mmCIF file of N, CA and C in Angstrom:
data_model
loop_
_atom_site.group_PDB
_atom_site.id
_atom_site.type_symbol
_atom_site.label_atom_id
_atom_site.label_comp_id
_atom_site.label_asym_id
_atom_site.label_seq_id
_atom_site.Cartn_x
_atom_site.Cartn_y
_atom_site.Cartn_z
ATOM 1 N N MET R 276 16.907 9.086 -3.954
ATOM 2 C CA MET R 276 15.827 8.941 -3.792
ATOM 3 C C MET R 276 15.271 7.265 -4.354
ATOM 4 N N SER R 277 14.436 6.600 -3.683
ATOM 5 C CA SER R 277 13.969 5.298 -3.839
ATOM 6 C C SER R 277 13.241 5.480 -5.153
ATOM 7 N N ARG R 278 13.002 4.360 -5.603
ATOM 8 C CA ARG R 278 12.087 3.964 -6.652
ATOM 9 C C ARG R 278 11.076 4.182 -6.553
ATOM 10 N N GLY R 279 10.451 4.063 -5.314
ATOM 11 C CA GLY R 279 8.863 4.399 -4.939
ATOM 12 C C GLY R 279 8.526 5.637 -4.767
ATOM 13 N N LEU R 280 9.543 6.181 -4.114
ATOM 14 C CA LEU R 280 9.502 7.990 -4.175
ATOM 15 C C LEU R 280 9.201 8.462 -5.489
ATOM 16 N N ARG R 281 10.255 8.542 -6.146
ATOM 17 C CA ARG R 281 10.536 8.641 -7.745
ATOM 18 C C ARG R 281 9.029 8.474 -8.493
ATOM 19 N N ASN R 282 8.729 7.254 -8.259
ATOM 20 C CA ASN R 282 7.463 7.347 -9.325
ATOM 21 C C ASN R 282 5.988 7.623 -8.461
ATOM 22 N N CYS R 283 6.149 8.310 -7.207
ATOM 23 C CA CYS R 283 5.204 8.521 -6.407
ATOM 24 C C CYS R 283 3.951 7.426 -6.226
ATOM 25 N N ASN R 284 4.855 6.136 -6.129
ATOM 26 C CA ASN R 284 4.344 4.886 -5.940
ATOM 27 C C ASN R 284 4.963 4.152 -4.803
ATOM 28 N N PRO R 285 4.332 5.085 -3.685
ATOM 29 C CA PRO R 285 4.951 4.439 -2.141
ATOM 30 C C PRO R 285 4.832 2.732 -1.631
ATOM 31 N N GLY R 286 4.314 2.258 -2.442
ATOM 32 C CA GLY R 286 3.866 0.770 -1.956
ATOM 33 C C GLY R 286 4.566 -0.125 -3.046
ATOM 34 N N ASN R 287 5.485 0.670 -3.787
ATOM 35 C CA ASN R 287 6.172 0.019 -4.998
ATOM 36 C C ASN R 287 4.935 -1.285 -5.606
ATOM 37 N N ILE R 288 3.508 -0.675 -6.041
ATOM 38 C CA ILE R 288 2.778 -1.677 -6.632
ATOM 39 C C ILE R 288 3.111 -2.005 -8.245
ATOM 40 N N ARG R 289 3.282 -3.093 -8.549
ATOM 41 C CA ARG R 289 3.542 -3.463 -9.656
ATOM 42 C C ARG R 289 2.706 -3.015 -10.835
ATOM 43 N N ARG R 290 3.206 -2.912 -12.222
ATOM 44 C CA ARG R 290 2.362 -2.764 -13.525
ATOM 45 C C ARG R 290 1.380 -3.925 -13.416
ATOM 46 N N SER R 291 0.253 -3.309 -14.240
ATOM 47 C CA SER R 291 -0.285 -4.364 -14.318
ATOM 48 C C SER R 291 -1.486 -3.803 -15.014
ATOM 49 N N ARG R 292 -2.833 -4.805 -15.404
ATOM 50 C CA ARG R 292 -4.180 -4.175 -16.164
ATOM 51 C C ARG R 292 -4.388 -3.625 -15.260
ATOM 52 N N VAL R 293 -4.646 -3.421 -13.744
ATOM 53 C CA VAL R 293 -5.520 -2.741 -13.114
ATOM 54 C C VAL R 293 -5.228 -1.039 -13.157
ATOM 55 N N ARG R 294 -6.010 -0.276 -13.238
ATOM 56 C CA ARG R 294 -6.105 1.024 -13.461
ATOM 57 C C ARG R 294 -6.290 1.898 -12.291
ATOM 58 N N TYR R 295 -5.361 2.812 -11.612
ATOM 59 C CA TYR R 295 -5.852 3.630 -10.399
ATOM 60 C C TYR R 295 -6.287 5.023 -11.047
ATOM 61 N N VAL R 296 -6.991 5.661 -10.090
ATOM 62 C CA VAL R 296 -7.172 7.218 -10.491
ATOM 63 C C VAL R 296 -5.808 7.487 -10.010
ATOM 64 N N GLY R 297 -5.398 8.645 -10.930
ATOM 65 C CA GLY R 297 -4.193 9.242 -10.363
ATOM 66 C C GLY R 297 -2.953 8.285 -11.506
ATOM 67 N N GLU R 298 -3.040 7.626 -11.743
ATOM 68 C CA GLU R 298 -2.018 6.613 -12.188
ATOM 69 C C GLU R 298 -1.221 7.191 -13.682
ATOM 70 N N VAL R 299 -0.209 7.540 -13.808
ATOM 71 C CA VAL R 299 0.483 7.610 -15.008
ATOM 72 C C VAL R 299 0.415 6.602 -16.187
ATOM 73 N N VAL R 300 0.000 6.721 -17.719
ATOM 74 C CA VAL R 300 0.070 5.635 -18.159
ATOM 75 C C VAL R 300 0.298 5.875 -19.694
ATOM 76 N N PRO R 301 1.169 5.765 -20.002
ATOM 77 C CA PRO R 301 2.359 4.462 -19.450
ATOM 78 C C PRO R 301 3.128 5.065 -18.662
ATOM 79 N N SER R 302 3.540 4.265 -17.799
ATOM 80 C CA SER R 302 4.437 4.618 -16.593
ATOM 81 C C SER R 302 5.870 4.542 -17.196
ATOM 82 N N ARG R 303 6.768 5.116 -16.751
ATOM 83 C CA ARG R 303 8.057 5.375 -17.262
ATOM 84 C C ARG R 303 8.987 4.325 -16.884
ATOM 85 N N ASP R 304 8.468 3.863 -15.767
ATOM 86 C CA ASP R 304 9.235 2.645 -15.101
ATOM 87 C C ASP R 304 8.830 1.321 -15.669
ATOM 88 N N ARG R 305 9.637 0.381 -16.375
ATOM 89 C CA ARG R 305 9.008 -0.841 -17.084
ATOM 90 C C ARG R 305 8.709 -1.560 -15.690
ATOM 91 N N GLU R 306 8.655 -1.887 -14.485
ATOM 92 C CA GLU R 306 8.205 -2.762 -13.592
ATOM 93 C C GLU R 306 7.115 -2.210 -13.035
ATOM 94 N N PHE R 307 7.338 -0.902 -12.329
ATOM 95 C CA PHE R 307 6.224 -0.535 -11.307
ATOM 96 C C PHE R 307 5.075 0.626 -12.119
ATOM 97 N N LYS R 308 4.556 0.848 -11.280
ATOM 98 C CA LYS R 308 3.390 1.772 -11.640
ATOM 99 C C LYS R 308 4.249 3.170 -11.160
ATOM 100 N N GLU R 309 3.287 4.227 -11.967
ATOM 101 C CA GLU R 309 3.737 5.844 -11.697
ATOM 102 C C GLU R 309 2.415 6.234 -11.600
ATOM 103 N N PHE R 310 2.681 7.274 -10.229
ATOM 104 C CA PHE R 310 1.480 7.825 -9.888
ATOM 105 C C PHE R 310 1.856 9.595 -10.306
ATOM 106 N N GLN R 311 0.798 10.240 -10.615
ATOM 107 C CA GLN R 311 0.527 12.088 -10.492
ATOM 108 C C GLN R 311 1.328 12.136 -9.549
ATOM 109 N N SER R 312 1.043 11.898 -8.282
ATOM 110 C CA SER R 312 1.463 12.699 -6.779
ATOM 111 C C SER R 312 1.498 11.470 -5.781
ATOM 112 N N MET R 313 2.277 11.758 -5.158
ATOM 113 C CA MET R 313 2.183 10.844 -3.711
ATOM 114 C C MET R 313 0.842 10.110 -3.267
ATOM 115 N N ALA R 314 -0.037 11.530 -3.100
ATOM 116 C CA ALA R 314 -1.478 11.177 -2.423
ATOM 117 C C ALA R 314 -1.964 10.099 -3.369
ATOM 118 N N TYR R 315 -1.932 10.099 -4.532
ATOM 119 C CA TYR R 315 -2.616 8.961 -5.395
ATOM 120 C C TYR R 315 -1.582 7.718 -5.334
ATOM 121 N N GLY R 316 -0.861 7.988 -4.977
ATOM 122 C CA GLY R 316 -0.168 6.639 -4.613
ATOM 123 C C GLY R 316 -0.306 6.081 -3.378
ATOM 124 N N TYR R 317 -0.618 6.683 -2.585
ATOM 125 C CA TYR R 317 -1.186 6.297 -1.255
ATOM 126 C C TYR R 317 -2.753 5.844 -1.322
ATOM 127 N N ARG R 318 -3.734 6.302 -1.989
ATOM 128 C CA ARG R 318 -5.075 5.754 -2.733
ATOM 129 C C ARG R 318 -4.933 4.628 -3.083
ATOM 130 N N ALA R 319 -4.056 4.356 -3.984
ATOM 131 C CA ALA R 319 -4.065 3.032 -4.682
ATOM 132 C C ALA R 319 -3.454 2.257 -3.649
ATOM 133 N N MET R 320 -2.835 2.072 -2.331
ATOM 134 C CA MET R 320 -2.535 1.488 -1.515
ATOM 135 C C MET R 320 -3.571 0.932 -0.717
ATOM 136 N N PHE R 321 -4.418 2.142 -0.351
ATOM 137 C CA PHE R 321 -6.056 2.085 0.241
ATOM 138 C C PHE R 321 -7.051 1.260 -0.529
ATOM 139 N N VAL R 322 -6.699 1.424 -2.108
ATOM 140 C CA VAL R 322 -7.882 0.562 -2.662
ATOM 141 C C VAL R 322 -7.166 -0.910 -2.905
ATOM 142 N N LEU R 323 -6.130 -0.693 -3.187
ATOM 143 C CA LEU R 323 -5.714 -2.345 -3.264
ATOM 144 C C LEU R 323 -5.875 -3.510 -2.148
ATOM 145 N N LEU R 324 -5.645 -2.591 -1.018
ATOM 146 C CA LEU R 324 -5.550 -3.380 0.463
ATOM 147 C C LEU R 324 -7.296 -3.421 0.898
ATOM 148 N N ASP R 325 -7.887 -2.661 0.422
ATOM 149 C CA ASP R 325 -9.610 -2.812 0.697
ATOM 150 C C ASP R 325 -10.272 -3.794 -0.083
ATOM 151 N N SER R 326 -9.377 -4.336 -1.608
ATOM 152 C CA SER R 326 -9.776 -5.078 -2.610
ATOM 153 C C SER R 326 -9.458 -6.422 -1.740
ATOM 154 N N TYR R 327 -8.228 -6.425 -1.381
ATOM 155 C CA TYR R 327 -7.895 -7.498 -0.579
ATOM 156 C C TYR R 327 -9.064 -8.248 0.599
ATOM 157 N N ARG R 328 -9.792 -7.468 1.249
ATOM 158 C CA ARG R 328 -10.439 -8.048 2.004
ATOM 159 C C ARG R 328 -11.618 -7.992 1.226
ATOM 160 N N ARG R 329 -12.039 -7.583 0.419
ATOM 161 C CA ARG R 329 -13.645 -7.742 -0.430
ATOM 162 C C ARG R 329 -13.464 -8.783 -1.362
ATOM 163 N N ARG R 330 -12.487 -8.775 -2.060
ATOM 164 C CA ARG R 330 -12.221 -10.009 -3.176
ATOM 165 C C ARG R 330 -11.810 -11.357 -2.270
ATOM 166 N N TYR R 331 -10.894 -11.293 -1.368
ATOM 167 C CA TYR R 331 -10.357 -12.640 -1.020
ATOM 168 C C TYR R 331 -10.345 -12.733 0.474
ATOM 169 N N GLY R 332 -11.281 -11.855 1.133
ATOM 170 C CA GLY R 332 -11.434 -12.173 2.359
ATOM 171 C C GLY R 332 -10.189 -11.896 3.554
ATOM 172 N N LEU R 333 -8.880 -11.085 3.107
ATOM 173 C CA LEU R 333 -7.937 -11.085 3.911
ATOM 174 C C LEU R 333 -8.150 -9.851 4.640
ATOM 175 N N SER R 334 -7.861 -10.113 6.365
ATOM 176 C CA SER R 334 -8.624 -8.574 6.816
ATOM 177 C C SER R 334 -7.493 -8.410 8.000
ATOM 178 N N THR R 335 -6.356 -9.062 8.151
ATOM 179 C CA THR R 335 -5.198 -9.144 8.994
ATOM 180 C C THR R 335 -4.087 -8.590 8.305
ATOM 181 N N ILE R 336 -3.171 -7.932 9.063
ATOM 182 C CA ILE R 336 -1.962 -7.470 8.657
ATOM 183 C C ILE R 336 -0.878 -8.682 7.791
ATOM 184 N N ARG R 337 -0.879 -9.733 8.846
ATOM 185 C CA ARG R 337 -0.505 -10.854 8.576
ATOM 186 C C ARG R 337 -1.105 -11.609 7.126
ATOM 187 N N GLN R 338 -2.187 -11.480 7.234
ATOM 188 C CA GLN R 338 -3.006 -12.139 5.766
ATOM 189 C C GLN R 338 -2.600 -11.202 4.298
ATOM 190 N N MET R 339 -2.839 -10.115 4.662
ATOM 191 C CA MET R 339 -2.659 -9.089 3.784
ATOM 192 C C MET R 339 -1.340 -9.029 2.924
ATOM 193 N N LEU R 340 -0.099 -9.109 4.093
ATOM 194 C CA LEU R 340 1.128 -8.565 3.779
ATOM 195 C C LEU R 340 1.475 -9.964 2.985
ATOM 196 N N ASN R 341 1.201 -11.130 3.581
ATOM 197 C CA ASN R 341 1.505 -12.677 2.662
ATOM 198 C C ASN R 341 1.445 -12.421 1.190
ATOM 199 N N ARG R 342 0.087 -11.800 1.084
ATOM 200 C CA ARG R 342 -0.067 -11.869 -0.252
ATOM 201 C C ARG R 342 0.366 -10.167 -1.356
ATOM 202 N N TYR R 343 0.701 -9.491 -0.481
ATOM 203 C CA TYR R 343 0.977 -8.146 -1.003
ATOM 204 C C TYR R 343 2.805 -8.258 -1.249
ATOM 205 N N ALA R 344 3.235 -9.013 -0.574
ATOM 206 C CA ALA R 344 4.933 -9.186 -0.422
ATOM 207 C C ALA R 344 5.115 -10.666 0.089
ATOM 208 N N PRO R 345 4.641 -11.338 -0.635
ATOM 209 C CA PRO R 345 4.888 -12.843 -0.729
ATOM 210 C C PRO R 345 6.538 -13.549 -0.183
ATOM 211 N N PRO R 346 6.482 -14.412 0.268
ATOM 212 C CA PRO R 346 7.593 -14.862 0.939
ATOM 213 C C PRO R 346 8.784 -14.926 -0.143
ATOM 214 N N THR R 347 8.165 -15.594 -1.226
ATOM 215 C CA THR R 347 8.878 -15.767 -2.318
ATOM 216 C C THR R 347 9.701 -14.969 -2.892
ATOM 217 N N GLU R 348 9.435 -13.898 -2.475
ATOM 218 C CA GLU R 348 10.129 -12.387 -2.953
ATOM 219 C C GLU R 348 10.836 -11.367 -2.071
ATOM 220 N N ASN R 349 10.284 -11.828 -0.808
ATOM 221 C CA ASN R 349 10.619 -10.718 0.387
ATOM 222 C C ASN R 349 10.331 -11.589 1.626
ATOM 223 N N PHE R 350 11.185 -10.760 2.798
ATOM 224 C CA PHE R 350 11.266 -11.566 4.068
ATOM 225 C C PHE R 350 10.100 -10.760 4.789
ATOM 226 N N THR R 351 8.948 -11.870 4.498
ATOM 227 C CA THR R 351 7.782 -11.213 4.609
ATOM 228 C C THR R 351 7.374 -11.147 6.068
ATOM 229 N N GLU R 352 7.813 -12.082 6.999
ATOM 230 C CA GLU R 352 7.640 -12.226 8.755
ATOM 231 C C GLU R 352 8.355 -10.793 9.137
ATOM 232 N N GLY R 353 9.354 -10.230 8.685
ATOM 233 C CA GLY R 353 10.137 -9.113 8.861
ATOM 234 C C GLY R 353 9.003 -7.889 8.960
ATOM 235 N N TYR R 354 8.836 -8.175 7.252
ATOM 236 C CA TYR R 354 7.862 -6.772 7.080
ATOM 237 C C TYR R 354 6.301 -6.833 8.074
ATOM 238 N N ILE R 355 5.967 -8.235 8.123
ATOM 239 C CA ILE R 355 4.929 -7.943 9.092
ATOM 240 C C ILE R 355 4.817 -7.474 10.438
ATOM 241 N N ARG R 356 6.234 -7.803 11.199
ATOM 242 C CA ARG R 356 6.572 -7.422 12.354
ATOM 243 C C ARG R 356 6.376 -6.307 12.293
ATOM 244 N N PHE R 357 7.292 -5.712 11.578
ATOM 245 C CA PHE R 357 7.205 -4.083 11.328
ATOM 246 C C PHE R 357 6.170 -3.285 11.282
ATOM 247 N N VAL R 358 5.454 -3.615 10.326
ATOM 248 C CA VAL R 358 3.989 -3.184 10.227
ATOM 249 C C VAL R 358 3.376 -3.072 11.592
ATOM 250 N N ALA R 359 3.217 -4.108 12.144
ATOM 251 C CA ALA R 359 2.566 -4.545 13.471
ATOM 252 C C ALA R 359 3.347 -3.668 14.693
ATOM 253 N N GLU R 360 4.640 -3.468 14.765
ATOM 254 C CA GLU R 360 5.040 -2.833 15.689
ATOM 255 C C GLU R 360 4.616 -1.298 15.415
ATOM 256 N N HIS R 361 4.825 -0.774 14.127
ATOM 257 C CA HIS R 361 4.945 0.473 13.815
ATOM 258 C C HIS R 361 3.348 1.018 13.878
ATOM 259 N N SER R 362 2.422 0.405 13.883
ATOM 260 C CA SER R 362 1.130 0.930 13.447
ATOM 261 C C SER R 362 0.479 0.372 14.523
ATOM 262 N N GLY R 363 1.162 -0.297 15.458
ATOM 263 C CA GLY R 363 0.388 -0.821 17.068
ATOM 264 C C GLY R 363 -0.779 -1.579 16.889
ATOM 265 N N ILE R 364 -1.085 -2.153 15.800
ATOM 266 C CA ILE R 364 -1.865 -3.207 15.666
ATOM 267 C C ILE R 364 -1.310 -4.471 15.700
ATOM 268 N N SER R 365 -1.789 -5.699 16.346
ATOM 269 C CA SER R 365 -1.585 -6.953 16.205
ATOM 270 C C SER R 365 -1.401 -7.495 14.726
ATOM 271 N N PRO R 366 -0.383 -8.197 14.449
ATOM 272 C CA PRO R 366 -0.445 -9.131 13.074
ATOM 273 C C PRO R 366 -1.587 -9.721 12.555
ATOM 274 N N ASP R 367 -2.289 -10.255 13.652
ATOM 275 C CA ASP R 367 -3.557 -11.494 13.696
ATOM 276 C C ASP R 367 -5.040 -10.565 13.616
ATOM 277 N N GLU R 368 -4.842 -9.132 14.268
ATOM 278 C CA GLU R 368 -6.035 -8.464 14.365
ATOM 279 C C GLU R 368 -6.684 -7.685 13.268
ATOM 280 N N GLU R 369 -8.407 -8.160 13.344
ATOM 281 C CA GLU R 369 -8.874 -7.948 11.930
ATOM 282 C C GLU R 369 -8.941 -6.230 11.876
ATOM 283 N N LEU R 370 -8.532 -6.066 10.568
ATOM 284 C CA LEU R 370 -8.424 -4.556 10.259
ATOM 285 C C LEU R 370 -9.767 -4.076 9.528
ATOM 286 N N ASN R 371 -9.993 -2.818 9.836
ATOM 287 C CA ASN R 371 -11.211 -2.564 9.325
ATOM 288 C C ASN R 371 -10.570 -1.313 7.803
ATOM 289 N N THR R 372 -10.703 -2.065 6.792
ATOM 290 C CA THR R 372 -9.811 -1.033 5.434
ATOM 291 C C THR R 372 -10.698 0.107 5.353
ATOM 292 N N ARG R 373 -12.020 0.350 5.967
ATOM 293 C CA ARG R 373 -12.547 1.446 5.872
ATOM 294 C C ARG R 373 -12.602 2.742 6.824
ATOM 295 N N SER R 374 -11.583 2.164 7.822
ATOM 296 C CA SER R 374 -11.191 3.148 8.668
ATOM 297 C C SER R 374 -9.820 3.424 9.122
ATOM 298 N N PRO R 375 -9.666 4.981 8.925
ATOM 299 C CA PRO R 375 -8.393 5.246 8.783
ATOM 300 C C PRO R 375 -7.638 5.324 10.225
ATOM 301 N N ARG R 376 -8.170 5.098 11.047
ATOM 302 C CA ARG R 376 -7.585 4.283 12.788
ATOM 303 C C ARG R 376 -6.730 3.462 12.351
ATOM 304 N N ASP R 377 -7.269 2.637 11.932
ATOM 305 C CA ASP R 377 -6.471 1.156 11.141
ATOM 306 C C ASP R 377 -5.817 1.406 10.294
ATOM 307 N N MET R 378 -5.749 1.692 8.762
ATOM 308 C CA MET R 378 -5.323 1.984 7.470
ATOM 309 C C MET R 378 -4.360 2.997 7.424
ATOM 310 N N VAL R 379 -4.515 4.136 8.127
ATOM 311 C CA VAL R 379 -3.015 5.059 7.620
ATOM 312 C C VAL R 379 -2.364 5.038 8.176
ATOM 313 N N PRO R 380 -1.996 4.365 9.675
ATOM 314 C CA PRO R 380 -0.767 3.699 10.315
ATOM 315 C C PRO R 380 -0.384 2.560 9.551
ATOM 316 N N VAL R 381 -0.988 1.773 9.223
ATOM 317 C CA VAL R 381 -0.817 0.548 8.335
ATOM 318 C C VAL R 381 -0.093 0.982 7.286
ATOM 319 N N VAL R 382 -0.505 1.446 6.700
ATOM 320 C CA VAL R 382 0.144 2.097 5.111
ATOM 321 C C VAL R 382 1.613 2.763 5.105
ATOM 322 N N SER R 383 1.179 3.620 6.457
ATOM 323 C CA SER R 383 2.122 4.455 6.826
ATOM 324 C C SER R 383 3.666 3.956 6.987
ATOM 325 N N ALA R 384 3.474 2.751 7.753
ATOM 326 C CA ALA R 384 4.526 1.718 7.726
ATOM 327 C C ALA R 384 4.700 0.730 6.422
ATOM 328 N N MET R 385 4.258 0.514 6.051
ATOM 329 C CA MET R 385 4.354 -0.169 4.656
ATOM 330 C C MET R 385 5.062 0.824 3.616
ATOM 331 N N SER R 386 5.102 2.030 3.734
ATOM 332 C CA SER R 386 5.676 2.603 2.874
ATOM 333 C C SER R 386 6.845 2.948 3.259
ATOM 334 N N GLU R 387 7.331 2.977 4.639
ATOM 335 C CA GLU R 387 8.575 2.973 5.619
ATOM 336 C C GLU R 387 9.670 2.014 5.070
ATOM 337 N N ILE R 388 8.889 0.511 5.126
ATOM 338 C CA ILE R 388 9.586 -0.654 4.529
ATOM 339 C C ILE R 388 9.908 -0.575 3.191
ATOM 340 N N GLU R 389 8.956 0.078 2.278
ATOM 341 C CA GLU R 389 9.125 -0.235 0.894
ATOM 342 C C GLU R 389 10.377 1.128 0.515
ATOM 343 N N ASN R 390 10.414 2.033 0.980
ATOM 344 C CA ASN R 390 11.063 2.873 0.674
ATOM 345 C C ASN R 390 12.309 3.597 1.813
ATOM 346 N N GLY R 391 12.623 2.808 2.588
ATOM 347 C CA GLY R 391 13.632 3.087 3.641
ATOM 348 C C GLY R 391 13.268 4.609 4.570
ATOM 349 N N VAL R 392 12.274 5.248 4.036
ATOM 350 C CA VAL R 392 12.109 6.376 4.782
ATOM 351 C C VAL R 392 10.876 6.436 5.714
ATOM 352 N N LYS R 393 10.606 7.534 6.416
ATOM 353 C CA LYS R 393 9.486 7.544 6.920
ATOM 354 C C LYS R 393 8.511 8.065 6.083
ATOM 355 N N ALA R 394 7.293 7.816 6.111
ATOM 356 C CA ALA R 394 6.053 8.326 5.102
ATOM 357 C C ALA R 394 5.830 9.603 5.777
ATOM 358 N N VAL R 395 5.476 10.600 4.709
ATOM 359 C CA VAL R 395 5.025 11.962 5.319
ATOM 360 C C VAL R 395 3.285 11.992 5.392
ATOM 361 N N VAL R 396 3.099 12.018 6.680
ATOM 362 C CA VAL R 396 1.734 11.640 7.099
ATOM 363 C C VAL R 396 0.878 12.284 6.356
ATOM 364 N N LYS R 397 0.850 13.717 5.872
ATOM 365 C CA LYS R 397 -0.062 14.626 5.167
ATOM 366 C C LYS R 397 -0.315 13.957 3.826
ATOM 367 N N ASP R 398 0.443 13.147 3.228
ATOM 368 C CA ASP R 398 0.468 12.635 2.058
ATOM 369 C C ASP R 398 -0.567 11.215 1.935
ATOM 370 N N VAL R 399 -0.188 10.468 3.208
ATOM 371 C CA VAL R 399 -1.151 9.286 3.567
ATOM 372 C C VAL R 399 -2.500 9.982 3.721
ATOM 373 N N GLU R 400 -2.610 10.883 4.356
ATOM 374 C CA GLU R 400 -3.987 11.511 5.093
ATOM 375 C C GLU R 400 -4.652 11.498 3.787
ATOM 376 N N GLU R 401 -3.805 12.518 2.773
ATOM 377 C CA GLU R 401 -4.445 12.981 1.303
ATOM 378 C C GLU R 401 -4.991 11.945 0.667
ATOM 379 N N GLY R 402 -3.973 10.725 0.526
ATOM 380 C CA GLY R 402 -4.402 9.644 -0.003
ATOM 381 C C GLY R 402 -5.582 8.945 0.535
ATOM 382 N N TRP R 403 -5.797 9.075 1.793
ATOM 383 C CA TRP R 403 -7.051 8.423 2.918
ATOM 384 C C TRP R 403 -7.993 9.320 1.952
ATOM 385 N N ARG R 404 -8.172 10.079 1.871
ATOM 386 C CA ARG R 404 -9.446 11.328 1.732
ATOM 387 C C ARG R 404 -9.819 10.973 0.017
ATOM 388 N N LEU R 405 -8.411 11.051 -0.829
ATOM 389 C CA LEU R 405 -9.435 10.667 -2.028
ATOM 390 C C LEU R 405 -9.564 9.122 -2.229
ATOM 391 N N PHE R 406 -9.158 8.089 -1.400
ATOM 392 C CA PHE R 406 -9.840 6.884 -1.497
ATOM 393 C C PHE R 406 -10.912 6.843 -0.935
ATOM 394 N N ILE R 407 -11.493 7.643 0.617
ATOM 395 C CA ILE R 407 -12.711 7.618 1.012
ATOM 396 C C ILE R 407 -13.761 8.129 0.229
ATOM 397 N N ALA R 408 -13.466 9.172 -0.553
ATOM 398 C CA ALA R 408 -13.980 10.232 -1.107
ATOM 399 C C ALA R 408 -14.482 9.320 -2.479
ATOM 400 N N SER R 409 -14.140 8.453 -3.095
ATOM 401 C CA SER R 409 -14.187 7.607 -4.378
ATOM 402 C C SER R 409 -15.382 6.611 -3.921
#
């Protein structure tokens, strides 16, 4: 089982001062956050990507992933291609981070890259419901 799945952190969000609803504090993982359930882990991904749009004006898959998975640490162009292909959204098309039509497939594809297995769509959709309710 991948680290992200073991931590219920499908986006492999690193530890930081930011606290998310459903986060286990302290995380047992020294580098990455841990969540109470996969749904809370997906909620954190939706919150983080929405904050990229609101705080930094990042509104496309390409812009968001260059921040989320920077080239200094990742093969970012491959990540961008995979997410675009699997979500059906062009890498430079503006995303609506408040739309499940855009964000559920994007986050599902990101989870697949991060964990090496397809996301359980039911968990992603539950994460969306938690996100949109907050």
